[in-house]
C-alpha cells in the first residue's frame, strides 16, 4: 500500500496567497492537476491556527465524553442532522443499508450581515456543559471558510473562470463543520468498515487531522490507499457538487474509514471535516467550458439546495 506522499499531492497555500504571480500560477496548476487525477490534496500553510485545531479537538472530546442522556438533549430530529447532535448509527452511505459506526455533531452558518439567506438556516445548538465548545466551533468555522474560499479561487482560475466566481456563492453558504466520534469497538464488528465507501455531497471538504488512522481513498487502479495527513497539513477533497459543476472534469474521490487493528479496538477515533457548501440557490448546471464532443453533458440542471435535499434522503438523515 502506498503512503500519503505517493497517493496525495502536497500543495502550499502560501504560494497562492503570497502575491507572487508565478507562485500563484504554479499552485493553480498543481491543485487543478491533482483534482483531475486524484481528487484529494494535502495542503500546508492552510491558515487554520494549530492552537485553534488543538482547542477544537479538546472540546469535541469533552462533548462526546458526556453521558448519552445529556447528548440526546442536543439531538433535534426535524433538523435532519444539519445542526446539533446525531446519535450513533443514524447515517449510512448512499447505496448501503448498514449504518456507519459513528455519532456526530454539526455546526452551521451564522449570517452576520443582512443577507436574506439567514432565514433559511436554523440556529446553532449551544452546548451548555462545555462552555468553550460553541465559540471554538464558530472561530474554526470562519477559519475553514477563509481557507476554502482561497482554494475555490484557485479552482476557478484553473477552470478558466473569473477568480472570484465562487466568492458570492459561498459567502453565507450552507457549509457544515462536523465533529465525528467513532467509539471504541467492544464486540466483533459485522463489518471491517467504520464509515462505508462514499463521496462527499458538497463543493470541497477540508479535513483537519483525524486522531487516528483509518481513512482510505480509492485510486484509479481500484486500490484502497491509506491517507494520513501530517500534523501541519489538512486534506482537501473534491465533492460531488464540484464534480457535477465541472461535468466530471474534477473528480469526487470515493473514500471510507476502516476499523483499526484489533489491538487498537479500545480506542476512539475523532475526525473534524468542514463541508464547504454554496448557498442553496447556486445552479450546479455543468459549466459550458467542461462540455465538449468527447465529454458531453452528464448531468441535468439542479440547484445546490435541491441536490443536497436529494442526497440527505439517500443517506437516511432526511425522511
C-alpha atoms as a PDB file:
ATOM      1  CA  UNK A   1       0.000   0.000   0.000  1.00  0.00           C
ATOM      2  CA  UNK A   2       1.261   3.467  -0.877  1.00  0.00           C
ATOM      3  CA  UNK A   3       1.787   6.206   1.689  1.00  0.00           C
ATOM      4  CA  UNK A   4       0.441   9.731   1.543  1.00  0.00           C
ATOM      5  CA  UNK A   5       3.472  11.013  -0.352  1.00  0.00           C
ATOM      6  CA  UNK A   6       2.681   8.597  -3.178  1.00  0.00           C
ATOM      7  CA  UNK A   7      -1.083   8.887  -3.149  1.00  0.00           C
ATOM      8  CA  UNK A   8      -1.828  12.522  -2.395  1.00  0.00           C
ATOM      9  CA  UNK A   9      -0.032  15.516  -3.846  1.00  0.00           C
ATOM     10  CA  UNK A  10       1.010  18.182  -1.323  1.00  0.00           C
ATOM     11  CA  UNK A  11       0.367  21.853  -2.155  1.00  0.00           C
ATOM     12  CA  UNK A  12       1.341  25.005  -0.253  1.00  0.00           C
ATOM     13  CA  UNK A  13      -1.500  27.533   0.070  1.00  0.00           C
ATOM     14  CA  UNK A  14       1.037  30.277   0.894  1.00  0.00           C
ATOM     15  CA  UNK A  15       2.154  30.066  -2.758  1.00  0.00           C
ATOM     16  CA  UNK A  16      -1.356  31.166  -3.786  1.00  0.00           C
ATOM     17  CA  UNK A  17      -1.791  33.940  -1.201  1.00  0.00           C
ATOM     18  CA  UNK A  18       1.799  35.346  -1.285  1.00  0.00           C
ATOM     19  CA  UNK A  19       1.150  37.864  -4.049  1.00  0.00           C
ATOM     20  CA  UNK A  20       3.794  36.381  -6.352  1.00  0.00           C
ATOM     21  CA  UNK A  21       2.151  35.785  -9.759  1.00  0.00           C
ATOM     22  CA  UNK A  22       4.470  32.922 -10.742  1.00  0.00           C
ATOM     23  CA  UNK A  23       3.968  31.042  -7.449  1.00  0.00           C
ATOM     24  CA  UNK A  24       0.226  31.595  -7.678  1.00  0.00           C
ATOM     25  CA  UNK A  25       0.053  30.211 -11.241  1.00  0.00           C
ATOM     26  CA  UNK A  26       2.126  27.159 -10.242  1.00  0.00           C
ATOM     27  CA  UNK A  27      -0.207  26.492  -7.285  1.00  0.00           C
ATOM     28  CA  UNK A  28      -3.284  26.710  -9.529  1.00  0.00           C
ATOM     29  CA  UNK A  29      -1.835  24.155 -11.956  1.00  0.00           C
ATOM     30  CA  UNK A  30      -0.702  21.777  -9.189  1.00  0.00           C
ATOM     31  CA  UNK A  31      -4.089  21.905  -7.460  1.00  0.00           C
ATOM     32  CA  UNK A  32      -6.077  21.523 -10.673  1.00  0.00           C
ATOM     33  CA  UNK A  33      -3.960  18.606 -11.908  1.00  0.00           C
ATOM     34  CA  UNK A  34      -4.340  16.858  -8.539  1.00  0.00           C
ATOM     35  CA  UNK A  35      -8.107  17.301  -8.620  1.00  0.00           C
ATOM     36  CA  UNK A  36      -8.317  15.984 -12.186  1.00  0.00           C
ATOM     37  CA  UNK A  37      -6.193  12.933 -11.381  1.00  0.00           C
ATOM     38  CA  UNK A  38      -6.653  12.091  -7.682  1.00  0.00           C
ATOM     39  CA  UNK A  39      -9.431  14.222  -6.183  1.00  0.00           C
ATOM     40  CA  UNK A  40      -7.555  14.724  -2.888  1.00  0.00           C
ATOM     41  CA  UNK A  41      -4.661  17.011  -1.877  1.00  0.00           C
ATOM     42  CA  UNK A  42      -2.788  17.698   1.347  1.00  0.00           C
ATOM     43  CA  UNK A  43      -2.490  21.439   1.979  1.00  0.00           C
ATOM     44  CA  UNK A  44       0.216  23.041   4.112  1.00  0.00           C
ATOM     45  CA  UNK A  45       0.249  26.662   5.317  1.00  0.00           C
ATOM     46  CA  UNK A  46      -3.550  26.395   5.217  1.00  0.00           C
ATOM     47  CA  UNK A  47      -4.138  29.289   7.624  1.00  0.00           C
ATOM     48  CA  UNK A  48      -6.055  27.404  10.340  1.00  0.00           C
ATOM     49  CA  UNK A  49      -4.023  28.014  13.535  1.00  0.00           C
ATOM     50  CA  UNK A  50      -2.607  24.932  15.310  1.00  0.00           C
ATOM     51  CA  UNK A  51      -3.836  26.229  18.675  1.00  0.00           C
ATOM     52  CA  UNK A  52      -7.390  26.508  17.323  1.00  0.00           C
ATOM     53  CA  UNK A  53      -7.250  22.949  15.968  1.00  0.00           C
ATOM     54  CA  UNK A  54      -5.976  21.691  19.344  1.00  0.00           C
ATOM     55  CA  UNK A  55      -8.813  23.501  21.165  1.00  0.00           C
ATOM     56  CA  UNK A  56     -11.362  22.115  18.717  1.00  0.00           C
ATOM     57  CA  UNK A  57     -10.287  18.519  19.392  1.00  0.00           C
ATOM     58  CA  UNK A  58     -10.136  19.115  23.153  1.00  0.00           C
ATOM     59  CA  UNK A  59     -13.716  20.411  23.386  1.00  0.00           C
ATOM     60  CA  UNK A  60     -15.046  17.852  20.901  1.00  0.00           C
ATOM     61  CA  UNK A  61     -13.641  15.051  23.057  1.00  0.00           C
ATOM     62  CA  UNK A  62     -15.192  16.621  26.157  1.00  0.00           C
ATOM     63  CA  UNK A  63     -18.584  16.770  24.421  1.00  0.00           C
ATOM     64  CA  UNK A  64     -18.565  13.148  23.238  1.00  0.00           C
ATOM     65  CA  UNK A  65     -17.494  12.020  26.727  1.00  0.00           C
ATOM     66  CA  UNK A  66     -20.759  13.395  28.169  1.00  0.00           C
ATOM     67  CA  UNK A  67     -23.422  10.847  29.257  1.00  0.00           C
ATOM     68  CA  UNK A  68     -25.679   9.678  26.426  1.00  0.00           C
ATOM     69  CA  UNK A  69     -28.765  11.215  28.053  1.00  0.00           C
ATOM     70  CA  UNK A  70     -27.043  14.617  28.047  1.00  0.00           C
ATOM     71  CA  UNK A  71     -26.020  14.318  24.385  1.00  0.00           C
ATOM     72  CA  UNK A  72     -29.551  13.263  23.384  1.00  0.00           C
ATOM     73  CA  UNK A  73     -30.806  16.674  24.568  1.00  0.00           C
ATOM     74  CA  UNK A  74     -28.867  18.168  21.647  1.00  0.00           C
ATOM     75  CA  UNK A  75     -30.433  15.891  19.026  1.00  0.00           C
ATOM     76  CA  UNK A  76     -33.197  17.655  17.070  1.00  0.00           C
ATOM     77  CA  UNK A  77     -34.712  15.158  14.574  1.00  0.00           C
ATOM     78  CA  UNK A  78     -36.560  17.760  12.480  1.00  0.00           C
ATOM     79  CA  UNK A  79     -33.215  19.374  11.534  1.00  0.00           C
ATOM     80  CA  UNK A  80     -32.131  16.176   9.693  1.00  0.00           C
ATOM     81  CA  UNK A  81     -28.742  16.216  11.399  1.00  0.00           C
ATOM     82  CA  UNK A  82     -27.868  19.641   9.989  1.00  0.00           C
ATOM     83  CA  UNK A  83     -27.451  21.226  13.451  1.00  0.00           C
ATOM     84  CA  UNK A  84     -26.562  19.697  16.799  1.00  0.00           C
ATOM     85  CA  UNK A  85     -26.072  16.062  17.724  1.00  0.00           C
ATOM     86  CA  UNK A  86     -26.796  12.914  15.695  1.00  0.00           C
ATOM     87  CA  UNK A  87     -26.642   9.727  17.739  1.00  0.00           C
ATOM     88  CA  UNK A  88     -24.837   6.503  16.908  1.00  0.00           C
ATOM     89  CA  UNK A  89     -25.892   4.586  13.802  1.00  0.00           C
ATOM     90  CA  UNK A  90     -28.306   7.102  12.212  1.00  0.00           C
ATOM     91  CA  UNK A  91     -26.406   7.789   8.979  1.00  0.00           C
ATOM     92  CA  UNK A  92     -25.427   5.336   6.265  1.00  0.00           C
ATOM     93  CA  UNK A  93     -23.545   5.719   2.979  1.00  0.00           C
ATOM     94  CA  UNK A  94     -25.557   6.087  -0.240  1.00  0.00           C
ATOM     95  CA  UNK A  95     -26.370   2.603  -1.557  1.00  0.00           C
ATOM     96  CA  UNK A  96     -25.674   0.863   1.769  1.00  0.00           C
ATOM     97  CA  UNK A  97     -28.212  -0.094   4.439  1.00  0.00           C
ATOM     98  CA  UNK A  98     -25.771  -0.739   7.301  1.00  0.00           C
ATOM     99  CA  UNK A  99     -25.373   2.362   9.490  1.00  0.00           C
ATOM    100  CA  UNK A 100     -21.923   3.869   9.934  1.00  0.00           C
ATOM    101  CA  UNK A 101     -20.334   3.273  13.364  1.00  0.00           C
ATOM    102  CA  UNK A 102     -20.269   6.888  14.472  1.00  0.00           C
ATOM    103  CA  UNK A 103     -22.007   9.717  16.304  1.00  0.00           C
ATOM    104  CA  UNK A 104     -21.520  13.331  15.284  1.00  0.00           C
ATOM    105  CA  UNK A 105     -22.244  16.994  15.991  1.00  0.00           C
ATOM    106  CA  UNK A 106     -22.856  19.619  13.285  1.00  0.00           C
ATOM    107  CA  UNK A 107     -22.363  23.379  13.412  1.00  0.00           C
ATOM    108  CA  UNK A 108     -23.608  25.581  10.576  1.00  0.00           C
ATOM    109  CA  UNK A 109     -23.578  29.048   9.089  1.00  0.00           C
ATOM    110  CA  UNK A 110     -24.242  32.126  11.226  1.00  0.00           C
ATOM    111  CA  UNK A 111     -25.170  35.049   8.967  1.00  0.00           C
ATOM    112  CA  UNK A 112     -23.695  38.258  10.387  1.00  0.00           C
ATOM    113  CA  UNK A 113     -24.853  40.727   7.715  1.00  0.00           C
ATOM    114  CA  UNK A 114     -28.313  41.489   6.295  1.00  0.00           C
ATOM    115  CA  UNK A 115     -28.249  38.659   3.740  1.00  0.00           C
ATOM    116  CA  UNK A 116     -31.836  37.311   3.410  1.00  0.00           C
ATOM    117  CA  UNK A 117     -30.416  33.759   3.198  1.00  0.00           C
ATOM    118  CA  UNK A 118     -30.323  33.980   7.019  1.00  0.00           C
ATOM    119  CA  UNK A 119     -33.972  32.870   7.068  1.00  0.00           C
ATOM    120  CA  UNK A 120     -33.004  29.514   5.530  1.00  0.00           C
ATOM    121  CA  UNK A 121     -30.670  28.467   8.342  1.00  0.00           C
ATOM    122  CA  UNK A 122     -31.728  27.108  11.728  1.00  0.00           C
ATOM    123  CA  UNK A 123     -29.807  28.477  14.733  1.00  0.00           C
ATOM    124  CA  UNK A 124     -26.830  26.530  16.000  1.00  0.00           C
ATOM    125  CA  UNK A 125     -27.282  24.275  19.012  1.00  0.00           C
ATOM    126  CA  UNK A 126     -25.376  25.641  22.030  1.00  0.00           C
ATOM    127  CA  UNK A 127     -23.732  23.053  24.300  1.00  0.00           C
ATOM    128  CA  UNK A 128     -24.070  24.229  27.915  1.00  0.00           C
ATOM    129  CA  UNK A 129     -21.910  21.559  29.561  1.00  0.00           C
ATOM    130  CA  UNK A 130     -18.765  22.553  27.588  1.00  0.00           C
ATOM    131  CA  UNK A 131     -18.844  26.388  27.581  1.00  0.00           C
ATOM    132  CA  UNK A 132     -15.943  26.788  25.114  1.00  0.00           C
ATOM    133  CA  UNK A 133     -17.414  24.309  22.595  1.00  0.00           C
ATOM    134  CA  UNK A 134     -19.693  26.712  20.675  1.00  0.00           C
ATOM    135  CA  UNK A 135     -17.343  29.758  20.486  1.00  0.00           C
ATOM    136  CA  UNK A 136     -14.466  27.494  19.365  1.00  0.00           C
ATOM    137  CA  UNK A 137     -16.641  25.973  16.642  1.00  0.00           C
ATOM    138  CA  UNK A 138     -17.577  29.476  15.469  1.00  0.00           C
ATOM    139  CA  UNK A 139     -13.899  30.533  15.235  1.00  0.00           C
ATOM    140  CA  UNK A 140     -12.922  27.331  13.442  1.00  0.00           C
ATOM    141  CA  UNK A 141     -15.850  27.636  11.027  1.00  0.00           C
ATOM    142  CA  UNK A 142     -14.668  31.102   9.940  1.00  0.00           C
ATOM    143  CA  UNK A 143     -11.055  29.898   9.546  1.00  0.00           C
ATOM    144  CA  UNK A 144     -12.133  26.959   7.368  1.00  0.00           C
ATOM    145  CA  UNK A 145     -14.351  29.250   5.284  1.00  0.00           C
ATOM    146  CA  UNK A 146     -11.424  31.570   4.587  1.00  0.00           C
ATOM    147  CA  UNK A 147      -9.057  28.765   3.529  1.00  0.00           C
ATOM    148  CA  UNK A 148     -11.790  27.132   1.456  1.00  0.00           C
ATOM    149  CA  UNK A 149     -12.504  30.379  -0.366  1.00  0.00           C
ATOM    150  CA  UNK A 150      -8.841  30.655  -1.448  1.00  0.00           C
ATOM    151  CA  UNK A 151      -8.879  27.063  -2.703  1.00  0.00           C
ATOM    152  CA  UNK A 152     -12.066  27.700  -4.691  1.00  0.00           C
ATOM    153  CA  UNK A 153     -10.474  30.834  -6.198  1.00  0.00           C
ATOM    154  CA  UNK A 154      -7.578  28.665  -7.421  1.00  0.00           C
ATOM    155  CA  UNK A 155     -10.041  26.097  -8.798  1.00  0.00           C
ATOM    156  CA  UNK A 156     -11.950  28.881 -10.606  1.00  0.00           C
ATOM    157  CA  UNK A 157      -8.739  30.103 -12.288  1.00  0.00           C
ATOM    158  CA  UNK A 158      -7.845  26.526 -13.269  1.00  0.00           C
ATOM    159  CA  UNK A 159     -11.275  26.131 -14.893  1.00  0.00           C
ATOM    160  CA  UNK A 160     -10.843  29.362 -16.859  1.00  0.00           C
ATOM    161  CA  UNK A 161     -13.461  31.194 -14.796  1.00  0.00           C
ATOM    162  CA  UNK A 162     -13.112  34.542 -13.063  1.00  0.00           C
ATOM    163  CA  UNK A 163     -11.013  34.122  -9.903  1.00  0.00           C
ATOM    164  CA  UNK A 164     -13.955  35.253  -7.753  1.00  0.00           C
ATOM    165  CA  UNK A 165     -16.575  33.050  -9.464  1.00  0.00           C
ATOM    166  CA  UNK A 166     -17.384  31.165  -6.247  1.00  0.00           C
ATOM    167  CA  UNK A 167     -16.968  34.043  -3.766  1.00  0.00           C
ATOM    168  CA  UNK A 168     -20.551  35.320  -3.654  1.00  0.00           C
ATOM    169  CA  UNK A 169     -21.972  31.770  -3.814  1.00  0.00           C
ATOM    170  CA  UNK A 170     -20.030  30.584  -0.752  1.00  0.00           C
ATOM    171  CA  UNK A 171     -20.394  33.834   1.230  1.00  0.00           C
ATOM    172  CA  UNK A 172     -23.016  32.861   3.837  1.00  0.00           C
ATOM    173  CA  UNK A 173     -23.115  29.441   2.165  1.00  0.00           C
ATOM    174  CA  UNK A 174     -24.669  26.358   3.748  1.00  0.00           C
ATOM    175  CA  UNK A 175     -21.320  24.929   4.924  1.00  0.00           C
ATOM    176  CA  UNK A 176     -21.172  22.484   7.822  1.00  0.00           C
ATOM    177  CA  UNK A 177     -18.436  21.856  10.410  1.00  0.00           C
ATOM    178  CA  UNK A 178     -18.896  18.284  11.598  1.00  0.00           C
ATOM    179  CA  UNK A 179     -17.221  16.651  14.587  1.00  0.00           C
ATOM    180  CA  UNK A 180     -17.303  12.844  14.348  1.00  0.00           C
ATOM    181  CA  UNK A 181     -16.659  10.284  17.070  1.00  0.00           C
ATOM    182  CA  UNK A 182     -16.096   6.638  16.168  1.00  0.00           C
ATOM    183  CA  UNK A 183     -16.368   4.926  19.585  1.00  0.00           C
ATOM    184  CA  UNK A 184     -14.189   2.002  20.696  1.00  0.00           C
ATOM    185  CA  UNK A 185     -15.170  -1.358  19.181  1.00  0.00           C
ATOM    186  CA  UNK A 186     -16.475  -3.539  22.016  1.00  0.00           C
ATOM    187  CA  UNK A 187     -17.532  -6.682  20.130  1.00  0.00           C
ATOM    188  CA  UNK A 188     -16.722  -8.469  16.883  1.00  0.00           C
ATOM    189  CA  UNK A 189     -17.906  -5.951  14.245  1.00  0.00           C
ATOM    190  CA  UNK A 190     -20.278  -7.030  11.476  1.00  0.00           C
ATOM    191  CA  UNK A 191     -18.077  -5.155   9.013  1.00  0.00           C
ATOM    192  CA  UNK A 192     -14.445  -4.007   8.808  1.00  0.00           C
ATOM    193  CA  UNK A 193     -15.725  -0.568   7.892  1.00  0.00           C
ATOM    194  CA  UNK A 194     -16.477   2.245  10.353  1.00  0.00           C
ATOM    195  CA  UNK A 195     -17.820   4.502   7.566  1.00  0.00           C
ATOM    196  CA  UNK A 196     -18.730   2.776   4.300  1.00  0.00           C
ATOM    197  CA  UNK A 197     -17.335   3.992   0.979  1.00  0.00           C
ATOM    198  CA  UNK A 198     -18.883   7.242  -0.205  1.00  0.00           C
ATOM    199  CA  UNK A 199     -18.297  10.540  -1.937  1.00  0.00           C
ATOM    200  CA  UNK A 200     -18.967  13.877  -0.247  1.00  0.00           C
ATOM    201  CA  UNK A 201     -22.015  15.936  -1.300  1.00  0.00           C
ATOM    202  CA  UNK A 202     -20.519  19.450  -1.230  1.00  0.00           C
ATOM    203  CA  UNK A 203     -18.065  21.509  -3.342  1.00  0.00           C
ATOM    204  CA  UNK A 204     -14.900  20.690  -1.355  1.00  0.00           C
ATOM    205  CA  UNK A 205     -14.208  19.118   2.046  1.00  0.00           C
ATOM    206  CA  UNK A 206     -11.417  20.366   4.320  1.00  0.00           C
ATOM    207  CA  UNK A 207     -10.372  17.721   6.860  1.00  0.00           C
ATOM    208  CA  UNK A 208      -8.175  18.669   9.758  1.00  0.00           C
ATOM    209  CA  UNK A 209      -6.072  15.737  11.044  1.00  0.00           C
ATOM    210  CA  UNK A 210      -8.071  12.853  12.444  1.00  0.00           C
ATOM    211  CA  UNK A 211      -6.981  11.492  15.822  1.00  0.00           C
ATOM    212  CA  UNK A 212      -6.244   8.042  14.373  1.00  0.00           C
ATOM    213  CA  UNK A 213      -5.584   6.321  11.071  1.00  0.00           C
ATOM    214  CA  UNK A 214      -8.385   4.707   9.096  1.00  0.00           C
ATOM    215  CA  UNK A 215      -9.169   6.999   6.154  1.00  0.00           C
ATOM    216  CA  UNK A 216      -8.629   5.321   2.780  1.00  0.00           C
ATOM    217  CA  UNK A 217      -9.208   6.558  -0.772  1.00  0.00           C
ATOM    218  CA  UNK A 218      -9.928   4.510  -3.874  1.00  0.00           C
ATOM    219  CA  UNK A 219      -7.314   5.197  -6.537  1.00  0.00           C
ATOM    220  CA  UNK A 220      -7.659   4.933 -10.335  1.00  0.00           C
ATOM    221  CA  UNK A 221      -6.437   1.324 -10.218  1.00  0.00           C
ATOM    222  CA  UNK A 222      -9.213   0.444  -7.722  1.00  0.00           C
ATOM    223  CA  UNK A 223      -6.782   0.080  -4.818  1.00  0.00           C
ATOM    224  CA  UNK A 224      -7.665   1.342  -1.347  1.00  0.00           C
ATOM    225  CA  UNK A 225      -4.853   3.667  -0.288  1.00  0.00           C
ATOM    226  CA  UNK A 226      -4.455   4.819   3.343  1.00  0.00           C
ATOM    227  CA  UNK A 227      -4.368   8.565   3.937  1.00  0.00           C
ATOM    228  CA  UNK A 228      -2.711  10.064   6.981  1.00  0.00           C
ATOM    229  CA  UNK A 229      -2.332  13.819   6.973  1.00  0.00           C
ATOM    230  CA  UNK A 230       0.771  15.187   8.661  1.00  0.00           C
ATOM    231  CA  UNK A 231       0.184  17.420  11.713  1.00  0.00           C
ATOM    232  CA  UNK A 232       0.767  20.656   9.794  1.00  0.00           C
ATOM    233  CA  UNK A 233      -1.429  19.692   6.840  1.00  0.00           C
ATOM    234  CA  UNK A 234      -5.126  19.449   6.098  1.00  0.00           C
ATOM    235  CA  UNK A 235      -6.570  17.100   3.492  1.00  0.00           C
ATOM    236  CA  UNK A 236      -8.925  18.688   0.953  1.00  0.00           C
ATOM    237  CA  UNK A 237     -11.035  16.685  -1.478  1.00  0.00           C
ATOM    238  CA  UNK A 238     -13.481  17.390  -4.290  1.00  0.00           C
ATOM    239  CA  UNK A 239     -17.156  16.758  -3.530  1.00  0.00           C
ATOM    240  CA  UNK A 240     -19.992  15.737  -5.837  1.00  0.00           C
ATOM    241  CA  UNK A 241     -21.273  19.305  -6.351  1.00  0.00           C
ATOM    242  CA  UNK A 242     -17.947  20.363  -7.865  1.00  0.00           C
ATOM    243  CA  UNK A 243     -17.720  17.156  -9.906  1.00  0.00           C
ATOM    244  CA  UNK A 244     -21.212  17.838 -11.222  1.00  0.00           C
ATOM    245  CA  UNK A 245     -20.458  21.507 -11.981  1.00  0.00           C
ATOM    246  CA  UNK A 246     -17.324  20.508 -13.925  1.00  0.00           C
ATOM    247  CA  UNK A 247     -19.065  17.661 -15.793  1.00  0.00           C
ATOM    248  CA  UNK A 248     -16.677  15.106 -14.180  1.00  0.00           C
ATOM    249  CA  UNK A 249     -13.526  17.044 -15.094  1.00  0.00           C
ATOM    250  CA  UNK A 250     -12.643  17.331 -11.394  1.00  0.00           C
ATOM    251  CA  UNK A 251     -13.056  14.039  -9.579  1.00  0.00           C
ATOM    252  CA  UNK A 252     -15.048  13.395  -6.428  1.00  0.00           C
ATOM    253  CA  UNK A 253     -12.970  10.638  -4.871  1.00  0.00           C
ATOM    254  CA  UNK A 254     -14.520   7.611  -3.201  1.00  0.00           C
ATOM    255  CA  UNK A 255     -13.273   7.189   0.374  1.00  0.00           C
ATOM    256  CA  UNK A 256     -14.082   5.213   3.525  1.00  0.00           C
ATOM    257  CA  UNK A 257     -12.985   4.766   7.149  1.00  0.00           C
ATOM    258  CA  UNK A 258     -11.844   1.278   8.150  1.00  0.00           C
ATOM    259  CA  UNK A 259     -11.651  -0.289  11.602  1.00  0.00           C
ATOM    260  CA  UNK A 260      -8.302  -0.167  13.394  1.00  0.00           C
ATOM    261  CA  UNK A 261      -6.236  -3.312  14.050  1.00  0.00           C
ATOM    262  CA  UNK A 262      -7.660  -5.443  16.886  1.00  0.00           C
ATOM    263  CA  UNK A 263      -5.089  -4.170  19.406  1.00  0.00           C
ATOM    264  CA  UNK A 264      -6.480  -0.635  18.848  1.00  0.00           C
ATOM    265  CA  UNK A 265     -10.168  -1.554  19.180  1.00  0.00           C
ATOM    266  CA  UNK A 266     -10.300   0.023  22.643  1.00  0.00           C
ATOM    267  CA  UNK A 267      -9.519   3.466  21.197  1.00  0.00           C
ATOM    268  CA  UNK A 268     -11.845   6.175  19.909  1.00  0.00           C
ATOM    269  CA  UNK A 269     -11.317   7.951  16.606  1.00  0.00           C
ATOM    270  CA  UNK A 270     -12.210  11.625  16.198  1.00  0.00           C
ATOM    271  CA  UNK A 271     -12.419  13.451  12.888  1.00  0.00           C
ATOM    272  CA  UNK A 272     -13.459  17.035  12.037  1.00  0.00           C
ATOM    273  CA  UNK A 273     -14.353  17.696   8.377  1.00  0.00           C
ATOM    274  CA  UNK A 274     -15.599  21.049   7.071  1.00  0.00           C
ATOM    275  CA  UNK A 275     -18.065  20.503   4.228  1.00  0.00           C
ATOM    276  CA  UNK A 276     -17.952  23.660   2.105  1.00  0.00           C
ATOM    277  CA  UNK A 277     -21.358  24.283   0.533  1.00  0.00           C
ATOM    278  CA  UNK A 278     -22.602  27.222  -1.541  1.00  0.00           C
ATOM    279  CA  UNK A 279     -25.942  28.936  -0.953  1.00  0.00           C
ATOM    280  CA  UNK A 280     -28.904  26.735  -1.831  1.00  0.00           C
ATOM    281  CA  UNK A 281     -29.772  28.797  -4.922  1.00  0.00           C
ATOM    282  CA  UNK A 282     -26.452  28.207  -6.711  1.00  0.00           C
ATOM    283  CA  UNK A 283     -27.076  26.423 -10.035  1.00  0.00           C
ATOM    284  CA  UNK A 284     -24.951  23.287 -10.427  1.00  0.00           C
ATOM    285  CA  UNK A 285     -25.514  23.197 -14.205  1.00  0.00           C
ATOM    286  CA  UNK A 286     -22.458  21.791 -15.968  1.00  0.00           C
ATOM    287  CA  UNK A 287     -20.074  24.587 -16.992  1.00  0.00           C
ATOM    288  CA  UNK A 288     -20.110  25.133 -20.747  1.00  0.00           C
ATOM    289  CA  UNK A 289     -16.305  25.046 -20.822  1.00  0.00           C
ATOM    290  CA  UNK A 290     -16.432  21.492 -19.407  1.00  0.00           C
ATOM    291  CA  UNK A 291     -18.855  20.194 -22.087  1.00  0.00           C
ATOM    292  CA  UNK A 292     -17.206  19.001 -25.297  1.00  0.00           C
ATOM    293  CA  UNK A 293     -17.855  16.493 -28.074  1.00  0.00           C
ATOM    294  CA  UNK A 294     -15.712  13.951 -26.226  1.00  0.00           C
ATOM    295  CA  UNK A 295     -17.264  14.847 -22.837  1.00  0.00           C
ATOM    296  CA  UNK A 296     -20.966  15.504 -23.471  1.00  0.00           C
ATOM    297  CA  UNK A 297     -23.129  16.852 -20.653  1.00  0.00           C
ATOM    298  CA  UNK A 298     -23.567  14.166 -17.974  1.00  0.00           C
ATOM    299  CA  UNK A 299     -25.971  15.861 -15.552  1.00  0.00           C
ATOM    300  CA  UNK A 300     -29.333  17.601 -15.679  1.00  0.00           C
ATOM    301  CA  UNK A 301     -29.555  21.148 -14.257  1.00  0.00           C
ATOM    302  CA  UNK A 302     -30.203  21.308 -10.488  1.00  0.00           C
ATOM    303  CA  UNK A 303     -29.596  23.805  -7.683  1.00  0.00           C
ATOM    304  CA  UNK A 304     -27.275  23.125  -4.744  1.00  0.00           C
ATOM    305  CA  UNK A 305     -30.258  23.124  -2.369  1.00  0.00           C
ATOM    306  CA  UNK A 306     -32.230  20.593  -4.432  1.00  0.00           C
ATOM    307  CA  UNK A 307     -29.180  18.366  -4.744  1.00  0.00           C
ATOM    308  CA  UNK A 308     -28.425  18.487  -1.001  1.00  0.00           C
ATOM    309  CA  UNK A 309     -32.033  17.612  -0.189  1.00  0.00           C
ATOM    310  CA  UNK A 310     -31.925  14.631  -2.545  1.00  0.00           C
ATOM    311  CA  UNK A 311     -28.693  13.330  -1.027  1.00  0.00           C
ATOM    312  CA  UNK A 312     -29.775  13.775   2.612  1.00  0.00           C
ATOM    313  CA  UNK A 313     -32.727  11.496   1.852  1.00  0.00           C
ATOM    314  CA  UNK A 314     -30.438   8.926   0.221  1.00  0.00           C
ATOM    315  CA  UNK A 315     -28.187   8.701   3.294  1.00  0.00           C
ATOM    316  CA  UNK A 316     -31.085   8.438   5.754  1.00  0.00           C
ATOM    317  CA  UNK A 317     -30.802  11.796   7.540  1.00  0.00           C
ATOM    318  CA  UNK A 318     -33.971  13.152   5.956  1.00  0.00           C
ATOM    319  CA  UNK A 319     -37.193  11.219   5.608  1.00  0.00           C
END
